[in-house]
Amino acid sequence: MNLYSTNNKELRVSFREAVFNSLPADKGLYMPTEIPSLSADFIDKLDQFSLQEIAFEVAKTLIGDSIPASDLRQLVDEAINFEAPVVSFDERTAVLELFHGPSLAFKDFGARFMSRIMAYLSTTTEKEQLLDVLVATSGDTGGAVALGFLGVTGTRVTILYPKGKVSPIQEQQLTRNGQNIRAIEIDGTFDDCQALVKEAFNDSELNRQFRLTSANSINIARLIPQTFYYFNAYAQMKRKRITDIVFAVPSGNFGNIGAGLLAFKMGLPVRQFLAATNVNDTVPRFLTSGSYEPRPSVATLSNAMDVGNPSNWVRIMDLFEANRDLLKEKVTAYAYTDEETRKAIDELYNSHQYLACPHTAIAYLAGKAYKNEQEGNYMTVFLSTAHPCKFPDVFPTDLRKAIDIPQQVKDLESKPAQKDLLGTDFEAFKQWLLER
Ligand SMILES: *Cc1c(COP(=O)(O)O)cnc(C)c1O
C-alpha cells in the first residue's frame, strides 16, 4: 500500500511511514494511491464469513504486501476481538451496535487496530526503545486509546485530561488500567492539555530521550478498521435476505462515515449514506449550498460530534474528486438540535425500549427523516457509536435507572485510580516525563 497527501498527489509514502507520521508535512491527509475493489465473489459470499474473516480480507485488500498475510491475520484477530451486532427493530429499521469493545465506543476499532499495527511496524532497532504515545483528550478518544494500547508490548501511553471535565466512566477508563497506561489530570482546560502535548512533540530533549508518537484520530490505521463493520453489517443483513441498505452515521470529524464511503468505493453495495450531525452542521450546509464554511464548534449533548471543521472531510472530497455529483447523490446530510436529540432518546425508549446515547439518537432521526422523503423497501441501519452509560447526565432520572452497566465498567470500578495532578506549566510536565 502506498499513500499520497491530499495536498500533493505526487507524494508517495509507505504504509509504515503514514502510520508513524499520522499527517504529511504539508498538512494534507494521507490517502491510498489506489482504492482496490473486493472481488464480486467475496461480496456475494459475505454472509458466510465472520467479522474477523471479513476484517482480514478487507485489510489485506487495502494494505496489500505492506504486511504479510499470516501476520495481518493475527493482528486483525487480536484487534477485533469483540462483535458488532445489528439489532433489528422491525422490517425497515435496525441499529448497528459499535459499542461492544473495551471503551464502549466505536473508536475501539481504530485504536485497537492502530496500536497493534504500530507495535508490529516498529523496526528491530526501534523496538529496543518504548513507543511513547502522548494524548490529550476531552473524553471519548482518550479512553479508546488507553484501552487500545493496554498491554501492547513495546508501547506506553500518557494521557492528559482536564480535571473535572470528563464523565466518571470516562475518567475510570483513563485512570484505572495500570500496566502501560499513565494518566495525568491537568488543572486546566482541554486546550491546555493539547498545548502541553504539542510542546512535548516539539521539545528536542524529550525527542532525544523518548520515541514519541501521537495517536492522532486522522491516522490511516484508524480509518481502515472502520470499514470492517460496514461490510459485516451487510453480511448480517444478507443472512436475512436484505441487501438494500441505507446507513445513517452520527458524524463529527467524519472518520466513521468516511470509512463507510471507502467501503462503498471498494465495492460494498449501499443505497445511501446519511450524515447525521448536531448543530455543528458545516457538512449539511455544504451539501445544500455548495460552499464549505467551517465555523467555531458549539457545545451540545452529543459532544463527541462538536466539530466545526471536520478533519476527515477532505478525505471524502478526495475519494469523490473525479465524481462530485456521485458524492452529492450518495450522501444526504441532516442536522439536529439538543431538544430534538432528547425527544429522539425518549421516542426510541418508548417505542422500542432502546436506550440510545445522544450521538446514536441523532443517527436515528436522520434515518427517520430519509424514510419520510424516500419511498422504497430498503432497510435503514443507524450506527450506535457509544454505550449510553458513558453519557449519564443526558438522561432523565427514570431513563438513567434503565441503563444497564456493562461488565467492562464493573471490572474497572474494582481497580484503584492512578493519576497524577499537574498544572499547565510545561517545565513541570517535562520533568514528570523525564523522571519516569
Ligand atoms: C468520535 C465519535 C463520534 C464521531 O465520529 P467521527 O468519526 O468523528 O465522525 C460519534 N459518536 C461518538 C460516541 C464518538 O465517540
CSV table of C-alpha atoms and ligand atoms in Angstrom, one decimal:
chain,number,residue,atom,x,y,z
A,1,MET,CA,0.0,0.0,0.0
A,2,ASN,CA,1.3,3.4,-0.9
A,3,LEU,CA,-0.2,6.7,0.0
A,4,TYR,CA,-0.2,10.3,-1.2
A,5,SER,CA,-1.1,13.6,0.5
A,6,THR,CA,-4.5,15.2,-0.3
A,7,ASN,CA,-2.3,18.4,-0.8
A,8,ASN,CA,0.2,16.7,-3.0
A,9,LYS,CA,-0.8,13.8,-5.3
A,10,GLU,CA,2.8,13.3,-6.4
A,11,LEU,CA,3.9,12.3,-2.9
A,12,ARG,CA,4.5,8.6,-2.3
A,13,VAL,CA,4.9,7.2,1.2
A,14,SER,CA,4.8,3.7,2.5
A,15,PHE,CA,2.1,2.4,4.8
A,16,ARG,CA,4.6,2.4,7.6
A,17,GLU,CA,5.6,6.0,7.1
A,18,ALA,CA,1.9,7.1,7.0
A,19,VAL,CA,1.2,5.2,10.2
A,20,PHE,CA,4.1,6.8,12.2
A,21,ASN,CA,3.7,10.3,10.7
A,22,SER,CA,-0.1,10.4,11.1
A,23,LEU,CA,0.0,13.6,8.9
A,24,PRO,CA,2.1,14.6,5.9
A,25,ALA,CA,4.3,17.7,6.5
A,26,ASP,CA,2.1,19.6,4.0
A,27,LYS,CA,-0.8,19.3,6.4
A,28,GLY,CA,-2.9,17.3,4.0
A,29,LEU,CA,-4.2,13.8,4.9
A,30,TYR,CA,-2.8,10.5,3.7
A,31,MET,CA,-4.9,8.7,1.1
A,32,PRO,CA,-4.2,5.3,-0.6
A,33,THR,CA,-2.9,5.9,-4.2
A,34,GLU,CA,-5.3,3.2,-5.3
A,35,ILE,CA,-8.7,2.1,-3.9
A,36,PRO,CA,-8.7,-1.6,-4.6
A,37,SER,CA,-12.0,-3.4,-5.2
A,38,LEU,CA,-13.0,-6.6,-3.4
A,39,SER,CA,-14.0,-9.4,-5.7
A,40,ALA,CA,-17.6,-9.7,-6.7
A,41,ASP,CA,-17.4,-13.3,-5.5
A,42,PHE,CA,-16.3,-12.2,-2.0
A,43,ILE,CA,-19.1,-9.6,-1.8
A,44,ASP,CA,-21.6,-12.2,-2.9
A,45,LYS,CA,-20.5,-14.6,-0.2
A,46,LEU,CA,-20.1,-12.0,2.6
A,47,ASP,CA,-22.9,-13.7,4.6
A,48,GLN,CA,-20.7,-16.8,5.0
A,49,PHE,CA,-17.9,-15.0,6.9
A,50,SER,CA,-17.4,-13.9,10.4
A,51,LEU,CA,-16.5,-10.3,11.4
A,52,GLN,CA,-12.8,-11.3,11.8
A,53,GLU,CA,-12.7,-13.1,8.5
A,54,ILE,CA,-14.2,-10.1,6.7
A,55,ALA,CA,-11.9,-7.7,8.5
A,56,PHE,CA,-8.9,-9.7,7.4
A,57,GLU,CA,-10.0,-9.9,3.8
A,58,VAL,CA,-10.7,-6.1,3.6
A,59,ALA,CA,-7.5,-5.2,5.4
A,60,LYS,CA,-5.4,-7.5,3.1
A,61,THR,CA,-7.0,-5.9,0.1
A,62,LEU,CA,-6.2,-2.4,1.3
A,63,ILE,CA,-2.8,-2.9,2.9
A,64,GLY,CA,-1.5,-5.4,0.3
A,65,ASP,CA,2.0,-6.6,0.8
A,66,SER,CA,2.9,-4.0,3.4
A,67,ILE,CA,2.2,-6.7,6.0
A,68,PRO,CA,2.5,-10.5,5.2
A,69,ALA,CA,-0.9,-12.1,5.2
A,70,SER,CA,-0.3,-14.5,8.1
A,71,ASP,CA,0.9,-11.7,10.4
A,72,LEU,CA,-2.0,-9.5,9.3
A,73,ARG,CA,-4.5,-12.2,10.2
A,74,GLN,CA,-3.1,-12.4,13.7
A,75,LEU,CA,-3.1,-8.6,14.1
A,76,VAL,CA,-6.7,-8.4,13.0
A,77,ASP,CA,-7.8,-11.3,15.3
A,78,GLU,CA,-6.2,-9.6,18.3
A,79,ALA,CA,-7.5,-6.1,17.5
A,80,ILE,CA,-11.1,-7.1,16.5
A,81,ASN,CA,-11.9,-9.3,19.4
A,82,PHE,CA,-15.5,-8.1,20.0
A,83,GLU,CA,-18.6,-8.2,17.9
A,84,ALA,CA,-20.6,-5.5,16.1
A,85,PRO,CA,-24.2,-6.9,16.1
A,86,VAL,CA,-27.0,-5.5,14.0
A,87,VAL,CA,-30.2,-5.4,16.1
A,88,SER,CA,-33.5,-5.2,14.1
A,89,PHE,CA,-36.4,-3.2,15.4
A,90,ASP,CA,-38.7,-4.1,12.5
A,91,GLU,CA,-38.6,-4.9,8.8
A,92,ARG,CA,-37.4,-1.4,8.0
A,93,THR,CA,-35.1,-0.3,10.8
A,94,ALA,CA,-32.1,-1.7,12.6
A,95,VAL,CA,-29.2,-0.5,14.7
A,96,LEU,CA,-25.6,-1.4,14.3
A,97,GLU,CA,-24.0,-1.5,17.7
A,98,LEU,CA,-20.4,-0.5,17.7
A,99,PHE,CA,-20.0,-0.2,21.5
A,100,HIS,CA,-19.1,-3.7,22.5
A,101,GLY,CA,-15.3,-3.0,22.7
A,102,PRO,CA,-13.4,-2.2,25.8
A,103,SER,CA,-14.1,1.6,25.9
A,104,LEU,CA,-17.7,1.1,24.8
A,105,ALA,CA,-17.4,3.3,21.7
A,106,PHE,CA,-16.8,2.7,18.0
A,107,LYS,CA,-13.3,4.3,18.4
A,108,ASP,CA,-12.2,0.9,19.8
A,109,PHE,CA,-12.0,-0.4,16.2
A,110,GLY,CA,-9.5,2.3,15.2
A,111,ALA,CA,-7.5,2.4,18.5
A,112,ARG,CA,-7.0,-1.3,18.9
A,113,PHE,CA,-6.0,-1.8,15.3
A,114,MET,CA,-3.6,1.2,15.2
A,115,SER,CA,-1.9,0.1,18.4
A,116,ARG,CA,-1.1,-3.3,17.1
A,117,ILE,CA,-0.1,-2.0,13.7
A,118,MET,CA,2.3,0.5,15.3
A,119,ALA,CA,3.9,-2.2,17.6
A,120,TYR,CA,4.2,-4.5,14.6
A,121,LEU,CA,5.7,-2.0,12.2
A,122,SER,CA,8.4,-0.8,14.7
A,123,THR,CA,11.8,-2.0,13.4
A,124,THR,CA,14.0,-4.2,15.5
A,125,THR,CA,16.2,-1.3,16.4
A,126,GLU,CA,13.2,0.9,17.3
A,127,LYS,CA,11.8,-1.9,19.4
A,128,GLU,CA,14.7,-1.5,21.8
A,129,GLN,CA,13.0,1.6,22.9
A,130,LEU,CA,9.4,2.0,24.1
A,131,LEU,CA,7.0,3.7,21.7
A,132,ASP,CA,5.7,6.6,23.8
A,133,VAL,CA,2.2,7.7,22.9
A,134,LEU,CA,1.2,11.1,24.1
A,135,VAL,CA,-2.5,12.0,24.0
A,136,ALA,CA,-4.6,14.9,25.1
A,137,THR,CA,-8.3,14.1,25.5
A,138,SER,CA,-11.6,15.7,26.4
A,139,GLY,CA,-13.3,12.3,26.8
A,140,ASP,CA,-14.0,9.6,24.3
A,141,THR,CA,-10.8,9.4,22.3
A,142,GLY,CA,-8.6,9.0,25.3
A,143,GLY,CA,-10.4,6.0,26.7
A,144,ALA,CA,-10.3,4.2,23.4
A,145,VAL,CA,-6.6,5.0,23.0
A,146,ALA,CA,-5.8,3.9,26.6
A,147,LEU,CA,-7.7,0.7,26.3
A,148,GLY,CA,-6.5,0.2,22.7
A,149,PHE,CA,-2.8,0.2,23.7
A,150,LEU,CA,-3.4,-1.5,27.1
A,151,GLY,CA,-1.0,-4.5,27.4
A,152,VAL,CA,0.5,-4.0,23.9
A,153,THR,CA,4.2,-4.9,24.2
A,154,GLY,CA,6.7,-2.2,23.5
A,155,THR,CA,4.3,0.7,23.9
A,156,ARG,CA,3.4,3.1,26.7
A,157,VAL,CA,0.6,5.7,26.8
A,158,THR,CA,0.5,9.0,28.7
A,159,ILE,CA,-2.9,10.7,28.7
A,160,LEU,CA,-3.6,14.3,29.7
A,161,TYR,CA,-7.1,15.2,30.5
A,162,PRO,CA,-8.8,18.3,32.0
A,163,LYS,CA,-9.6,18.0,35.7
A,164,GLY,CA,-13.3,17.7,36.4
A,165,LYS,CA,-14.3,17.9,32.8
A,166,VAL,CA,-14.7,14.2,31.8
A,167,SER,CA,-17.6,11.9,32.9
A,168,PRO,CA,-17.0,9.4,35.7
A,169,ILE,CA,-16.9,6.4,33.4
A,170,GLN,CA,-14.5,8.2,31.0
A,171,GLU,CA,-12.2,9.0,33.9
A,172,GLN,CA,-12.2,5.4,35.1
A,173,GLN,CA,-11.2,4.3,31.6
A,174,LEU,CA,-8.2,6.8,31.7
A,175,THR,CA,-7.0,6.2,35.3
A,176,ARG,CA,-7.7,2.6,36.3
A,177,ASN,CA,-5.9,0.5,33.8
A,178,GLY,CA,-2.4,0.5,35.3
A,179,GLN,CA,0.2,-1.6,33.2
A,180,ASN,CA,1.5,0.6,30.3
A,181,ILE,CA,-1.1,3.4,30.7
A,182,ARG,CA,-0.4,6.6,32.7
A,183,ALA,CA,-2.9,9.4,33.3
A,184,ILE,CA,-2.2,13.0,34.2
A,185,GLU,CA,-5.0,15.2,35.3
A,186,ILE,CA,-4.3,18.8,34.3
A,187,ASP,CA,-5.7,21.7,36.4
A,188,GLY,CA,-6.9,23.5,33.2
A,189,THR,CA,-8.9,23.0,30.0
A,190,PHE,CA,-8.7,20.6,27.2
A,191,ASP,CA,-6.8,23.3,25.2
A,192,ASP,CA,-4.2,23.4,27.9
A,193,CYS,CA,-3.8,19.6,27.7
A,194,GLN,CA,-3.4,19.9,23.9
A,195,ALA,CA,-0.8,22.7,24.2
A,196,LEU,CA,1.3,20.6,26.6
A,197,VAL,CA,1.3,17.6,24.3
A,198,LYS,CA,2.1,19.8,21.3
A,199,GLU,CA,5.1,21.4,23.1
A,200,ALA,CA,6.4,18.0,24.1
A,201,PHE,CA,6.4,16.9,20.5
A,202,ASN,CA,8.5,20.0,19.7
A,203,ASP,CA,10.9,19.6,22.5
A,204,SER,CA,14.3,18.4,21.3
A,205,GLU,CA,15.4,16.9,24.7
A,206,LEU,CA,12.2,14.9,25.0
A,207,ASN,CA,12.6,13.7,21.4
A,208,ARG,CA,16.2,12.6,22.2
A,209,GLN,CA,15.1,10.7,25.3
A,210,PHE,CA,11.9,9.1,24.0
A,211,ARG,CA,10.4,7.7,20.8
A,212,LEU,CA,7.3,9.9,20.9
A,213,THR,CA,4.2,9.5,18.8
A,214,SER,CA,0.6,10.8,18.7
A,215,ALA,CA,-2.4,8.6,18.4
A,216,ASN,CA,-3.9,11.1,16.0
A,217,SER,CA,-7.5,10.4,15.0
A,218,ILE,CA,-6.8,11.0,11.4
A,219,ASN,CA,-4.1,8.3,11.3
A,220,ILE,CA,-4.8,6.0,8.3
A,221,ALA,CA,-4.5,3.0,10.6
A,222,ARG,CA,-7.6,4.2,12.4
A,223,LEU,CA,-9.6,4.7,9.3
A,224,ILE,CA,-9.0,1.3,7.8
A,225,PRO,CA,-10.6,-0.9,10.5
A,226,GLN,CA,-13.7,1.3,10.5
A,227,THR,CA,-14.6,-0.1,7.1
A,228,PHE,CA,-14.8,-3.6,8.6
A,229,TYR,CA,-18.1,-3.2,10.4
A,230,TYR,CA,-19.9,-1.8,7.3
A,231,PHE,CA,-19.1,-5.0,5.4
A,232,ASN,CA,-20.0,-7.1,8.4
A,233,ALA,CA,-23.4,-5.2,8.9
A,234,TYR,CA,-24.1,-6.0,5.2
A,235,ALA,CA,-23.2,-9.7,5.9
A,236,GLN,CA,-25.6,-9.8,8.8
A,237,MET,CA,-28.5,-8.3,6.8
A,238,LYS,CA,-27.8,-10.6,3.9
A,239,ARG,CA,-28.3,-13.6,6.1
A,240,LYS,CA,-31.9,-12.2,6.5
A,241,ARG,CA,-32.1,-11.7,2.7
A,242,ILE,CA,-31.8,-8.0,3.0
A,243,THR,CA,-29.4,-6.3,0.6
A,244,ASP,CA,-30.9,-2.8,0.1
A,245,ILE,CA,-29.3,-0.8,2.9
A,246,VAL,CA,-29.2,2.8,4.0
A,247,PHE,CA,-26.5,3.6,6.7
A,248,ALA,CA,-27.2,6.6,9.0
A,249,VAL,CA,-24.0,7.7,10.6
A,250,PRO,CA,-23.5,10.0,13.6
A,251,SER,CA,-20.8,12.4,12.4
A,252,GLY,CA,-18.4,14.8,13.9
A,253,ASN,CA,-14.9,14.5,12.3
A,254,PHE,CA,-16.4,12.4,9.6
A,255,GLY,CA,-14.0,9.5,10.0
A,256,ASN,CA,-16.7,7.0,10.6
A,257,ILE,CA,-18.8,7.9,7.5
A,258,GLY,CA,-15.5,8.4,5.6
A,259,ALA,CA,-14.7,4.7,6.2
A,260,GLY,CA,-18.2,3.8,5.1
A,261,LEU,CA,-17.7,5.7,1.8
A,262,LEU,CA,-14.3,3.9,1.4
A,263,ALA,CA,-16.1,0.6,1.8
A,264,PHE,CA,-18.6,1.7,-0.8
A,265,LYS,CA,-15.7,2.6,-3.2
A,266,MET,CA,-14.2,-0.9,-2.6
A,267,GLY,CA,-17.4,-2.4,-3.8
A,268,LEU,CA,-19.9,-2.7,-0.9
A,269,PRO,CA,-23.4,-2.2,-2.2
A,270,VAL,CA,-25.0,0.7,-0.3
A,271,ARG,CA,-28.2,2.5,-1.3
A,272,GLN,CA,-27.4,5.7,0.6
A,273,PHE,CA,-25.3,7.2,3.4
A,274,LEU,CA,-26.9,9.6,5.8
A,275,ALA,CA,-24.5,12.0,7.5
A,276,ALA,CA,-26.2,13.0,10.8
A,277,THR,CA,-24.8,15.9,12.8
A,278,ASN,CA,-25.8,18.1,15.7
A,279,VAL,CA,-26.0,21.8,15.2
A,280,ASN,CA,-22.3,21.8,14.2
A,281,ASP,CA,-23.6,21.4,10.7
A,282,THR,CA,-20.7,22.5,8.4
A,283,VAL,CA,-21.2,19.5,6.1
A,284,PRO,CA,-25.0,19.6,5.9
A,285,ARG,CA,-24.7,23.3,5.0
A,286,PHE,CA,-22.1,22.5,2.4
A,287,LEU,CA,-24.2,19.8,0.7
A,288,THR,CA,-27.1,22.2,0.4
A,289,SER,CA,-25.2,25.4,-0.6
A,290,GLY,CA,-22.1,24.0,-2.3
A,291,SER,CA,-19.9,26.2,-0.2
A,292,TYR,CA,-17.7,24.9,2.6
A,293,GLU,CA,-17.8,27.4,5.5
A,294,PRO,CA,-16.4,26.0,8.8
A,295,ARG,CA,-17.5,27.7,12.0
A,296,PRO,CA,-16.2,27.5,15.6
A,297,SER,CA,-17.7,24.5,17.3
A,298,VAL,CA,-20.7,24.8,19.6
A,299,ALA,CA,-21.2,22.6,22.7
A,300,THR,CA,-24.0,20.1,22.5
A,301,LEU,CA,-25.3,17.0,24.2
A,302,SER,CA,-23.6,14.8,21.6
A,303,ASN,CA,-20.2,16.3,22.5
A,304,ALA,CA,-18.1,13.8,20.6
A,305,MET,CA,-19.5,15.4,17.4
A,306,ASP,CA,-18.9,19.1,18.4
A,307,VAL,CA,-16.7,19.7,15.5
A,308,GLY,CA,-16.9,22.9,13.4
A,309,ASN,CA,-14.3,21.9,10.8
A,310,PRO,CA,-14.4,18.1,10.3
A,311,SER,CA,-10.8,17.0,9.6
A,312,ASN,CA,-11.8,13.9,7.6
A,313,TRP,CA,-14.0,15.8,5.1
A,314,VAL,CA,-11.0,16.4,2.8
A,315,ARG,CA,-10.6,12.6,2.6
A,316,ILE,CA,-14.2,12.3,1.5
A,317,MET,CA,-13.8,15.0,-1.1
A,318,ASP,CA,-10.7,13.3,-2.3
A,319,LEU,CA,-12.5,9.9,-2.6
A,320,PHE,CA,-15.1,11.6,-4.9
A,321,GLU,CA,-12.8,14.0,-6.6
A,322,ALA,CA,-13.4,12.5,-10.0
A,323,ASN,CA,-17.2,12.5,-9.4
A,324,ARG,CA,-18.6,15.2,-7.2
A,325,ASP,CA,-22.1,14.5,-8.4
A,326,LEU,CA,-21.9,11.0,-7.1
A,327,LEU,CA,-20.9,12.4,-3.6
A,328,LYS,CA,-24.0,14.6,-3.6
A,329,GLU,CA,-26.1,11.7,-4.8
A,330,LYS,CA,-24.8,9.2,-2.3
A,331,VAL,CA,-24.7,11.3,0.9
A,332,THR,CA,-27.7,13.1,2.4
A,333,ALA,CA,-27.0,15.2,5.5
A,334,TYR,CA,-29.2,16.2,8.4
A,335,ALA,CA,-28.6,18.3,11.5
A,336,TYR,CA,-30.4,18.2,14.8
A,337,THR,CA,-30.7,20.4,17.9
A,338,ASP,CA,-30.3,19.1,21.5
A,339,GLU,CA,-34.0,19.4,22.0
A,340,GLU,CA,-34.7,17.1,19.0
A,341,THR,CA,-32.0,14.8,20.4
A,342,ARG,CA,-33.7,14.5,23.8
A,343,LYS,CA,-37.0,13.8,22.1
A,344,ALA,CA,-35.5,11.1,19.9
A,345,ILE,CA,-33.9,9.4,23.0
A,346,ASP,CA,-37.4,9.3,24.6
A,347,GLU,CA,-39.1,8.1,21.4
A,348,LEU,CA,-36.6,5.3,21.0
A,349,TYR,CA,-37.1,4.2,24.5
A,350,ASN,CA,-40.9,4.4,24.4
A,351,SER,CA,-41.4,2.7,21.1
A,352,HIS,CA,-38.6,0.2,21.1
A,353,GLN,CA,-37.4,0.0,24.8
A,354,TYR,CA,-34.0,1.0,23.3
A,355,LEU,CA,-31.7,3.3,25.2
A,356,ALA,CA,-29.5,5.3,22.8
A,357,CYS,CA,-26.6,7.6,23.5
A,358,PRO,CA,-27.2,11.1,22.2
A,359,HIS,CA,-25.0,10.6,19.1
A,360,THR,CA,-26.9,7.4,18.2
A,361,ALA,CA,-30.2,9.2,18.7
A,362,ILE,CA,-29.2,11.8,16.0
A,363,ALA,CA,-28.5,9.0,13.5
A,364,TYR,CA,-31.9,7.5,14.3
A,365,LEU,CA,-33.5,10.9,13.5
A,366,ALA,CA,-31.7,11.1,10.2
A,367,GLY,CA,-32.9,7.6,9.3
A,368,LYS,CA,-36.5,8.6,10.1
A,369,ALA,CA,-36.3,11.8,8.0
A,370,TYR,CA,-34.9,10.0,5.0
A,371,LYS,CA,-37.6,7.4,5.2
A,372,ASN,CA,-40.3,10.1,5.2
A,373,GLU,CA,-38.7,11.5,2.0
A,374,GLN,CA,-37.8,8.4,0.0
A,375,GLU,CA,-40.0,5.5,-0.8
A,376,GLY,CA,-38.6,2.0,-1.2
A,377,ASN,CA,-38.3,-1.2,0.5
A,378,TYR,CA,-34.8,-0.6,1.9
A,379,MET,CA,-33.5,-1.3,5.4
A,380,THR,CA,-32.2,1.7,7.4
A,381,VAL,CA,-29.3,0.8,9.7
A,382,PHE,CA,-28.4,3.5,12.0
A,383,LEU,CA,-25.0,3.3,13.7
A,384,SER,CA,-24.8,3.3,17.5
A,385,THR,CA,-21.4,4.8,18.3
A,386,ALA,CA,-21.3,4.6,22.1
A,387,HIS,CA,-23.0,2.9,25.0
A,388,PRO,CA,-25.5,5.2,26.8
A,389,CYS,CA,-23.7,4.6,30.2
A,390,LYS,CA,-20.9,6.9,29.0
A,391,PHE,CA,-23.3,9.9,29.0
A,392,PRO,CA,-25.4,9.5,32.1
A,393,ASP,CA,-26.1,13.3,32.5
A,394,VAL,CA,-28.0,13.4,29.3
A,395,PHE,CA,-30.8,11.1,30.5
A,396,PRO,CA,-33.8,12.0,32.8
A,397,THR,CA,-33.7,10.1,36.1
A,398,ASP,CA,-36.1,7.3,35.0
A,399,LEU,CA,-34.2,6.5,31.9
A,400,ARG,CA,-30.8,6.7,33.7
A,401,LYS,CA,-32.1,3.9,36.0
A,402,ALA,CA,-32.8,1.8,33.0
A,403,ILE,CA,-29.1,1.9,31.8
A,404,ASP,CA,-27.5,-1.5,32.3
A,405,ILE,CA,-23.9,-1.2,33.2
A,406,PRO,CA,-21.6,-3.5,31.0
A,407,GLN,CA,-19.1,-5.8,32.5
A,408,GLN,CA,-16.2,-3.7,31.2
A,409,VAL,CA,-17.3,-0.9,33.6
A,410,LYS,CA,-17.7,-3.1,36.6
A,411,ASP,CA,-14.3,-4.6,36.0
A,412,LEU,CA,-12.7,-1.1,36.1
A,413,GLU,CA,-14.7,0.0,39.1
A,414,SER,CA,-12.9,-2.6,41.3
A,415,LYS,CA,-9.5,-1.3,40.4
A,416,PRO,CA,-7.8,1.7,42.1
A,417,ALA,CA,-7.4,5.0,40.3
A,418,GLN,CA,-3.9,6.0,39.5
A,419,LYS,CA,-3.3,9.5,38.3
A,420,ASP,CA,-1.0,12.5,39.0
A,421,LEU,CA,-2.2,16.1,39.1
A,422,LEU,CA,-0.2,18.8,37.3
A,423,GLY,CA,-0.7,22.4,36.4
A,424,THR,CA,-0.4,23.9,32.9
A,425,ASP,CA,3.3,24.6,33.2
A,426,PHE,CA,5.3,22.8,30.5
A,427,GLU,CA,8.5,22.5,32.5
A,428,ALA,CA,6.7,20.6,35.2
A,429,PHE,CA,5.2,18.2,32.7
A,430,LYS,CA,8.6,17.8,31.0
A,431,GLN,CA,10.2,16.9,34.4
A,432,TRP,CA,7.4,14.5,35.1
A,433,LEU,CA,8.2,12.7,31.8
A,434,LEU,CA,12.0,12.7,32.2
A,435,GLU,CA,11.8,11.3,35.7
A,436,ARG,CA,9.8,8.3,34.5
B,1,LIG,C1,-16.0,10.2,17.8
B,1,LIG,C2,-17.4,9.9,18.0
B,1,LIG,C3,-18.4,10.3,17.0
B,1,LIG,C4,-18.0,11.0,15.7
B,1,LIG,O1,-17.3,10.2,14.9
B,1,LIG,P1,-16.5,10.8,13.7
B,1,LIG,O2,-15.7,9.7,13.1
B,1,LIG,O3,-15.6,11.9,14.3
B,1,LIG,O4,-17.5,11.4,12.7
B,1,LIG,C5,-19.7,9.9,17.2
B,1,LIG,N1,-20.1,9.3,18.3
B,1,LIG,C6,-19.2,9.0,19.3
B,1,LIG,C7,-19.8,8.4,20.5
B,1,LIG,C8,-17.9,9.3,19.2
B,1,LIG,O5,-17.0,9.0,20.2
